[in-house]
Short mmCIF file of C-alpha atoms in Angstrom, two decimals:
data_model
loop_
_atom_site.label_atom_id
_atom_site.label_comp_id
_atom_site.label_asym_id
_atom_site.label_seq_id
_atom_site.Cartn_x
_atom_site.Cartn_y
_atom_site.Cartn_z
CA MET A 1 -24.89 110.84 62.43
CA VAL A 2 -23.67 110.88 58.91
CA THR A 3 -22.09 107.71 57.67
CA PRO A 4 -18.88 108.35 56.13
CA ALA A 5 -19.11 107.75 51.98
CA PRO A 6 -16.93 104.61 51.13
CA LEU A 7 -13.48 104.66 50.69
CA THR A 8 -12.36 104.70 46.78
CA PRO A 9 -9.16 102.93 45.45
CA ASP A 10 -8.65 106.37 43.71
CA GLN A 11 -8.67 108.20 47.13
CA VAL A 12 -6.12 105.50 48.29
CA TRP A 13 -3.65 105.73 45.44
CA ALA A 14 -3.81 109.58 46.00
CA TRP A 15 -3.05 109.09 49.67
CA LEU A 16 -0.07 106.62 48.46
CA GLU A 17 1.44 109.36 46.39
CA ASP A 18 2.18 111.34 49.64
CA VAL A 19 4.17 108.15 51.25
CA PRO A 20 7.71 108.84 50.36
CA ASP A 21 10.33 106.25 49.48
CA PRO A 22 12.38 105.85 53.07
CA GLU A 23 15.98 106.07 51.17
CA ILE A 24 14.90 108.38 48.13
CA PRO A 25 12.19 110.65 49.77
CA VAL A 26 12.16 112.78 46.97
CA ILE A 27 9.92 110.01 44.99
CA SER A 28 6.78 108.31 46.48
CA VAL A 29 6.25 104.64 46.68
CA VAL A 30 3.87 104.88 44.01
CA ASP A 31 6.54 106.66 41.77
CA LEU A 32 8.78 103.66 42.62
CA GLY A 33 6.49 101.34 41.10
CA VAL A 34 6.16 98.90 44.15
CA ILE A 35 2.32 99.57 44.83
CA ARG A 36 0.65 96.79 42.67
CA GLY A 37 -2.72 97.02 43.70
CA VAL A 38 -5.58 98.67 46.24
CA ASP A 39 -8.31 96.93 47.30
CA VAL A 40 -11.15 98.63 49.33
CA ASP A 41 -13.84 97.15 51.33
CA GLY A 42 -15.79 99.83 53.19
CA TRP A 43 -12.96 101.49 54.92
CA ALA A 44 -10.51 98.45 54.98
CA VAL A 45 -7.71 98.41 52.74
CA THR A 46 -5.50 96.01 51.21
CA VAL A 47 -2.66 97.14 49.55
CA THR A 48 -0.26 94.97 47.45
CA ILE A 49 3.42 95.69 47.20
CA THR A 50 6.20 94.12 45.65
CA PRO A 51 10.03 94.20 46.53
CA THR A 52 12.47 95.96 44.62
CA TYR A 53 15.41 93.63 45.35
CA SER A 54 15.06 90.48 47.23
CA GLY A 55 17.03 91.99 50.32
CA CYS A 56 16.17 95.55 50.07
CA PRO A 57 15.96 96.60 53.95
CA ALA A 58 13.61 99.27 53.01
CA MET A 59 10.72 96.99 52.05
CA GLY A 60 9.77 96.57 55.91
CA VAL A 61 9.76 100.31 56.49
CA ILE A 62 7.65 101.15 53.23
CA ALA A 63 5.08 98.46 54.52
CA MET A 64 5.22 100.47 57.71
CA ASP A 65 4.97 103.92 56.34
CA ILE A 66 2.11 102.89 54.42
CA GLU A 67 0.17 101.32 57.37
CA LEU A 68 0.59 104.55 59.17
CA ALA A 69 0.01 107.02 56.56
CA LEU A 70 -3.47 105.19 55.68
CA ALA A 71 -4.68 104.93 59.31
CA LYS A 72 -3.80 108.33 59.94
CA ARG A 73 -6.61 109.52 57.02
CA GLY A 74 -9.09 107.16 58.47
CA ALA A 75 -8.42 103.81 56.76
CA GLN A 76 -9.39 100.83 59.27
CA ASP A 77 -7.67 97.37 58.92
CA VAL A 78 -5.13 98.12 56.79
CA ARG A 79 -3.40 95.21 55.38
CA ILE A 80 -0.31 94.88 53.44
CA ALA A 81 0.09 91.78 50.99
CA THR A 82 3.52 91.05 49.56
CA GLN A 83 3.47 89.96 45.67
CA LEU A 84 6.73 88.44 44.17
CA ALA A 85 5.56 88.07 40.25
CA PRO A 86 5.97 89.72 38.22
CA PRO A 87 9.40 90.91 39.50
CA TRP A 88 9.64 94.33 40.06
CA THR A 89 11.16 96.37 37.19
CA THR A 90 12.18 100.04 36.98
CA ASP A 91 10.01 100.21 33.90
CA TRP A 92 7.35 100.34 36.59
CA MET A 93 8.71 103.90 37.78
CA SER A 94 6.59 106.83 36.99
CA PRO A 95 7.83 109.50 34.34
CA GLN A 96 7.39 112.29 37.10
CA GLY A 97 9.54 110.04 39.62
CA LEU A 98 12.37 109.37 36.72
CA ALA A 99 12.28 113.14 36.70
CA LYS A 100 12.07 113.91 40.50
CA LEU A 101 15.29 111.69 40.62
CA GLU A 102 17.21 113.36 38.36
CA GLY A 103 16.39 116.62 40.01
CA TYR A 104 17.85 115.25 43.24
CA GLY A 105 21.14 114.01 41.64
CA ILE A 106 20.12 110.49 40.86
CA ALA A 107 20.53 109.75 37.34
CA PRO A 108 17.45 107.89 36.35
CA PRO A 109 17.39 103.95 34.97
CA ARG A 110 17.84 103.68 31.18
CA ALA A 111 17.80 100.45 29.30
CA ALA A 112 21.28 101.10 27.63
CA GLY A 113 22.98 100.14 31.42
CA GLY A 114 23.98 103.48 32.24
CA PRO A 115 23.15 107.25 32.54
CA ASP A 116 23.14 109.16 29.39
CA ARG A 117 24.14 112.44 31.30
CA CYS A 118 25.46 113.76 34.61
CA PRO A 119 22.38 115.03 36.54
CA HIS A 120 24.26 118.26 37.97
CA CYS A 121 25.79 119.61 34.75
CA ARG A 122 23.98 117.42 32.16
CA SER A 123 27.55 116.75 30.60
CA GLN A 124 27.48 113.43 28.68
CA ASP A 125 31.12 112.73 29.51
CA VAL A 126 30.38 110.33 32.43
CA GLU A 127 32.06 107.13 33.67
CA ARG A 128 31.34 104.03 36.06
CA ILE A 129 33.18 103.99 39.56
CA SER A 130 31.33 100.80 40.52
CA GLN A 131 28.21 98.67 39.72
CA PHE A 132 27.01 99.10 43.12
CA GLY A 133 26.11 102.02 45.51
CA SER A 134 24.71 103.38 48.59
CA THR A 135 21.95 101.05 48.57
CA ALA A 136 20.58 97.73 46.39
CA CYS A 137 19.07 99.80 43.60
CA LYS A 138 21.94 102.01 42.82
CA ALA A 139 25.58 102.13 41.28
CA GLN A 140 28.08 104.72 41.51
CA TRP A 141 29.28 107.09 38.52
CA ARG A 142 31.37 110.09 37.94
CA CYS A 143 31.10 112.91 35.67
CA ARG A 144 34.46 113.85 33.85
CA ALA A 145 33.31 117.07 33.23
CA CYS A 146 32.43 118.71 36.71
CA LEU A 147 34.16 115.75 38.35
CA GLU A 148 31.21 115.14 40.74
CA PRO A 149 30.64 111.71 41.71
CA PHE A 150 26.76 110.78 41.35
CA ASP A 151 24.42 107.75 41.92
CA TYR A 152 22.59 106.14 38.79
CA PHE A 153 19.52 104.14 39.38
CA LYS A 154 20.08 100.59 38.17
CA CYS A 155 17.90 99.42 35.35
CA ILE A 156 16.37 96.09 35.97
CA MET B 1 13.63 64.20 54.02
CA ASP B 2 11.21 64.84 51.46
CA ALA B 3 12.89 65.57 48.00
CA ALA B 4 10.92 68.54 47.23
CA LEU B 5 11.82 70.20 50.62
CA GLU B 6 15.24 69.20 50.42
CA CYS B 7 15.69 71.13 46.88
CA VAL B 8 14.24 74.16 48.27
CA LEU B 9 16.71 74.08 50.91
CA ARG B 10 19.49 73.48 48.78
CA GLN B 11 18.72 76.93 46.93
CA ALA B 12 18.13 78.49 50.27
CA ASP B 13 21.55 77.14 51.57
CA ASN B 14 23.60 78.11 48.84
CA ALA B 15 22.32 81.73 49.08
CA LEU B 16 22.52 81.84 52.85
CA VAL B 17 26.02 80.68 53.38
CA LEU B 18 27.35 82.54 50.21
CA GLY B 19 25.48 85.61 51.34
CA HIS B 20 27.26 85.48 54.72
CA ARG B 21 30.62 84.83 53.30
CA LEU B 22 30.49 87.88 51.41
CA SER B 23 29.32 89.73 54.50
CA GLU B 24 32.38 89.10 55.95
CA TRP B 25 34.09 91.45 53.75
CA CYS B 26 32.07 94.08 55.13
CA GLY B 27 34.15 97.18 56.38
CA VAL B 28 37.57 95.32 55.11
CA GLY B 29 37.13 95.13 51.27
CA PRO B 30 40.33 96.56 49.39
CA VAL B 31 38.63 99.66 48.36
CA LEU B 32 35.38 101.09 49.46
CA GLU B 33 33.48 100.69 46.29
CA GLU B 34 34.12 96.99 46.55
CA ASP B 35 33.65 96.78 49.96
CA ILE B 36 30.13 98.32 49.29
CA ALA B 37 29.64 95.89 46.11
CA LEU B 38 30.34 92.77 47.99
CA ALA B 39 28.05 93.93 50.92
CA ASN B 40 25.32 94.60 48.36
CA THR B 41 25.69 91.08 46.48
CA ALA B 42 25.35 89.67 50.12
CA LEU B 43 22.43 91.55 50.80
CA ASP B 44 20.53 90.38 47.42
CA LEU B 45 21.53 86.49 48.42
CA ILE B 46 20.50 86.68 51.98
CA GLY B 47 17.25 88.40 50.58
CA GLN B 48 16.82 85.38 48.43
CA ALA B 49 17.54 82.95 50.96
CA LYS B 50 14.94 84.34 53.25
CA LEU B 51 12.33 83.76 50.23
CA TRP B 52 13.45 80.37 49.76
CA LEU B 53 13.47 79.69 53.65
CA GLU B 54 10.04 80.88 53.77
CA TYR B 55 8.87 78.54 51.44
CA ALA B 56 10.93 75.74 52.97
CA ALA B 57 9.24 76.41 56.25
CA GLU B 58 5.63 76.24 54.31
CA VAL B 59 6.42 72.98 52.73
CA GLN B 60 7.86 71.47 55.92
CA GLY B 61 4.84 72.51 57.57
CA ALA B 62 6.25 72.12 61.12
CA GLY B 63 5.28 75.72 62.46
CA ARG B 64 9.00 76.73 61.91
CA THR B 65 9.92 80.00 60.52
CA ALA B 66 12.55 80.79 58.15
CA ASP B 67 14.93 82.45 61.01
CA ASP B 68 14.60 79.02 62.61
CA LEU B 69 15.75 77.25 59.61
CA ALA B 70 18.56 79.71 59.33
CA PHE B 71 19.80 79.80 62.70
CA ARG B 72 18.83 76.43 64.62
CA ARG B 73 19.95 74.05 62.26
CA ASP B 74 23.32 72.15 62.40
CA VAL B 75 26.15 71.57 59.70
CA TYR B 76 24.65 68.40 58.78
CA ASP B 77 21.20 69.70 58.14
CA PHE B 78 22.68 72.35 55.67
CA LYS B 79 22.28 71.37 52.03
CA ASN B 80 24.79 74.21 50.40
CA ALA B 81 27.30 73.07 47.69
CA LEU B 82 30.88 72.93 49.25
CA LEU B 83 31.79 76.09 46.89
CA VAL B 84 30.04 78.50 49.00
CA GLU B 85 31.10 77.67 52.33
CA LEU B 86 34.61 77.69 51.57
CA PRO B 87 36.57 80.28 53.44
CA ASN B 88 37.13 83.59 51.41
CA GLY B 89 40.62 83.85 50.74
CA ASP B 90 41.86 87.17 49.55
CA PHE B 91 39.72 89.41 47.33
CA GLY B 92 40.71 87.51 44.10
CA GLN B 93 39.71 84.11 45.24
CA THR B 94 36.30 85.50 46.77
CA LEU B 95 35.66 86.91 43.40
CA LEU B 96 36.27 83.98 41.51
CA ARG B 97 34.15 81.93 43.52
CA GLU B 98 31.60 84.34 43.05
CA PHE B 99 31.90 83.94 39.63
CA PHE B 100 31.92 80.04 39.47
CA PHE B 101 28.77 80.05 41.36
CA ASP B 102 26.98 83.23 39.49
CA ALA B 103 27.98 81.04 35.99
CA PHE B 104 25.86 78.07 37.52
CA HIS B 105 23.26 80.56 39.27
CA LEU B 106 22.12 82.63 36.42
CA PRO B 107 21.14 79.68 33.98
CA TRP B 108 19.89 77.58 36.93
CA LEU B 109 17.20 80.42 38.05
CA GLN B 110 16.39 80.93 34.32
CA ALA B 111 15.53 77.19 34.45
CA LEU B 112 13.72 77.27 37.34
CA THR B 113 11.45 79.86 35.95
CA ALA B 114 10.04 77.23 34.24
CA SER B 115 8.97 74.79 37.32
CA PRO B 116 5.84 73.57 37.48
CA ASP B 117 5.93 74.64 41.22
CA ALA B 118 4.48 78.37 40.84
CA ARG B 119 6.40 79.43 44.07
CA VAL B 120 9.85 78.23 42.74
CA ALA B 121 9.07 79.76 39.54
CA GLU B 122 8.41 83.19 41.32
CA VAL B 123 11.32 83.02 43.61
CA ALA B 124 13.45 82.24 40.44
CA ALA B 125 12.34 85.02 38.48
CA LYS B 126 12.99 87.62 41.36
CA SER B 127 16.14 86.34 41.94
CA ALA B 128 17.44 85.95 38.34
CA LYS B 129 17.70 89.56 37.71
CA GLU B 130 19.80 89.88 40.69
CA ALA B 131 22.04 86.95 39.67
CA ALA B 132 22.19 88.47 36.08
CA TYR B 133 23.99 91.33 37.89
CA HIS B 134 26.32 89.70 40.01
CA LEU B 135 27.47 87.65 37.09
CA GLU B 136 28.25 90.65 35.15
CA ARG B 137 30.31 92.10 37.81
CA SER B 138 32.17 89.13 39.02
CA ALA B 139 33.19 88.14 35.32
CA GLU B 140 34.45 91.40 34.63
CA THR B 141 36.48 91.62 38.05
CA VAL B 142 37.80 88.05 37.36
CA ILE B 143 39.17 89.20 33.81
CA ALA B 144 40.49 92.45 35.31
CA LEU B 145 42.71 90.31 37.89
CA GLY B 146 43.53 87.54 35.93
CA ASP B 147 44.59 89.76 32.81
CA GLY B 148 46.03 92.06 35.61
CA THR B 149 49.31 92.52 36.81
CA ASP B 150 51.92 89.42 37.83
CA GLU B 151 50.86 89.41 41.32
CA SER B 152 47.04 89.57 40.60
CA HIS B 153 47.61 86.92 37.73
CA ALA B 154 49.52 84.43 40.38
CA ARG B 155 46.89 84.93 43.05
CA MET B 156 43.97 84.34 40.31
CA ALA B 157 45.98 80.99 39.54
CA ALA B 158 46.46 79.69 42.90
CA ALA B 159 42.66 80.55 43.70
CA LEU B 160 41.67 78.76 40.47
CA ALA B 161 43.48 75.70 41.44
CA TYR B 162 42.15 75.80 44.75
CA LEU B 163 38.35 76.33 43.70
CA TRP B 164 38.15 74.13 40.87
CA PRO B 165 37.69 70.75 42.39
CA TYR B 166 34.48 72.27 44.26
CA THR B 167 32.81 73.45 41.10
CA GLY B 168 31.80 70.38 39.77
CA GLU B 169 29.18 69.44 42.72
CA LEU B 170 26.77 72.18 41.46
CA MET B 171 26.37 70.35 38.48
CA VAL B 172 26.36 66.79 39.56
CA ASP B 173 22.58 65.10 39.81
CA ASP B 174 22.01 62.86 42.97
CA ALA B 175 18.90 60.65 44.00
CA VAL B 176 17.25 63.82 45.62
CA ASP B 177 17.53 65.77 42.16
CA LEU B 178 16.14 62.56 40.25
CA GLY B 179 13.28 62.06 42.81
CA GLN B 180 11.28 65.37 42.25
CA ASP B 181 9.91 67.14 39.35
CA ALA B 182 9.76 70.64 40.59
CA MET B 183 13.37 71.27 39.34
CA PRO B 184 15.39 70.41 36.48
CA LEU B 185 18.54 68.20 36.73
CA PRO B 186 21.74 70.36 37.71
CA SER B 187 23.67 68.74 35.40
CA SER B 188 21.54 70.18 32.55
CA ILE B 189 23.07 73.46 33.61
CA ARG B 190 26.41 72.25 32.51
CA PRO B 191 26.61 73.40 28.99
CA ALA B 192 25.66 77.18 29.80
CA TRP B 193 28.29 76.81 32.73
CA ASP B 194 31.11 75.73 30.54
CA THR B 195 30.28 78.00 27.77
CA THR B 196 30.56 81.24 30.55
CA VAL B 197 33.49 79.74 32.47
CA ASN B 198 35.61 78.83 29.31
CA ALA B 199 35.07 82.44 27.73
CA VAL B 200 35.77 84.42 30.97
CA LEU B 201 39.04 82.28 31.96
CA ALA B 202 40.25 82.60 28.61
CA GLU B 203 39.73 86.25 28.51
CA ALA B 204 41.05 86.44 32.08
CA MET B 205 44.49 84.47 30.91
CA LEU B 206 43.90 81.61 33.11
CA THR B 207 43.94 77.85 32.07
CA ARG B 208 41.23 76.22 32.64
CA PRO B 209 42.33 72.74 34.57
CA ASP B 210 41.65 69.71 32.89
CA SER B 211 40.63 67.60 35.89
CA ASP B 212 37.09 67.05 36.59
CA PHE B 213 37.09 65.39 39.71
CA ALA B 214 34.42 67.15 42.13
CA HIS B 215 34.58 67.12 45.74
CA THR B 216 30.76 66.38 46.96
CA GLY B 217 28.72 65.87 50.20
CA GLY B 218 27.63 69.77 50.54
CA ARG B 219 24.29 69.41 48.70
CA SER B 220 23.51 65.96 50.25
CA GLY B 221 24.76 67.36 54.00
CA VAL B 222 26.61 64.37 54.88
CA ARG B 223 30.25 65.64 54.17
CA HIS B 224 30.53 69.30 54.53
CA THR B 225 34.27 70.93 54.85
CA GLU B 226 35.25 71.88 58.49
CA HIS B 227 34.93 75.59 57.44
CA LEU B 228 30.88 75.30 57.54
CA GLY B 229 30.74 74.73 61.29
CA HIS B 230 33.02 77.69 62.36
CA MET B 231 30.82 80.14 60.14
CA LEU B 232 27.70 78.92 61.72
CA ALA B 233 29.31 79.20 65.11
CA GLN B 234 29.63 82.92 64.48
CA MET B 235 26.25 83.32 62.10
CA GLN B 236 24.32 81.54 64.73
CA PHE B 237 25.55 82.89 68.06
CA LEU B 238 23.28 85.85 68.43
CA PRO B 239 19.88 84.23 68.36
CA ARG B 240 21.43 80.82 70.05
CA ALA B 241 22.77 82.33 72.96
CA TYR B 242 19.81 84.86 73.19
CA PRO B 243 16.84 82.63 72.07
CA THR B 244 13.94 85.33 73.29
CA ALA B 245 15.73 88.25 71.72
CA THR B 246 13.67 90.11 68.91
CA TRP B 247 14.67 92.89 66.68
#
């Protein structure tokens, strides 16, 4: 019988790239920046995650999705650790994640506090409807050129 | 009760009670966007309450969970300031209360990030980002309503007169505050609160009342308003009626 080679953290990171955010499935949990560490011991894995918002109901689903995805690939004894500090920031989102957000119709976070253009028609003539939106991480904006409302991913 | 534990419960209960009050707007907000905003703010606060209650349960070391502390304590065991348990009133009153709380909450959490208790500092740092966002919105809304129509201005003036005597308790030190060193004294937040509140009230065309009388009794738990019991009766009904329910 051949003993399988031990798992590597890089392999686990690659698998996590395939775990979608449950609310915004176009980006992965890695793109979202909530994975803070991967520890591997043989085929046992501990994934450290950090919450986006204190009350985000998706965090429980994210933890479960990670466990299932890694277990499906053969990882054993998958453990999810939660780390609060340093607090999550949208600066940790990946560049490809930001591009995927815009392609999906969600304006990516910007330090200026608002989107610079409409994710649909690219017009810069945009206005805020509300500081909050359909999930804890988004706000509602509108394009004055194409008149479409759109989500903006809050910058924190 | 241990002063350190009581201080953690005060953070938890402010967030939990205000979070529950805001959640009462869910489905009945004046417009959809505001309804969603109130529900999101409630969600942040209830999430913060969970972080504090988890820590409180650990400090207490009696095998209780965050849910036990939320749903199986009675009125006099709650340590929230009176301000947050008051009924919502109209939309303006809800937002003015939110603003008074946010104007305290943000500098308070920022001060807590320097706590020698690492867990307190961590939860505060996480919560402060959310509080900054809440303050931005509540301040803007108070200005919009105070400096709005005759009707909205009159309602905000009435809300101000009603809420004002409940604001001081947030920043009154008591024996519990003085008996621990994990958190700064609430009175140290007064200058920052005054600066924010004075600026926003002025821009909202509202006159700051000159009384500094403060109702107290919420943070100590000895004299809550009659409203908290009614609120808890609703908030705690399900887990008390069905103690073995899980979800």
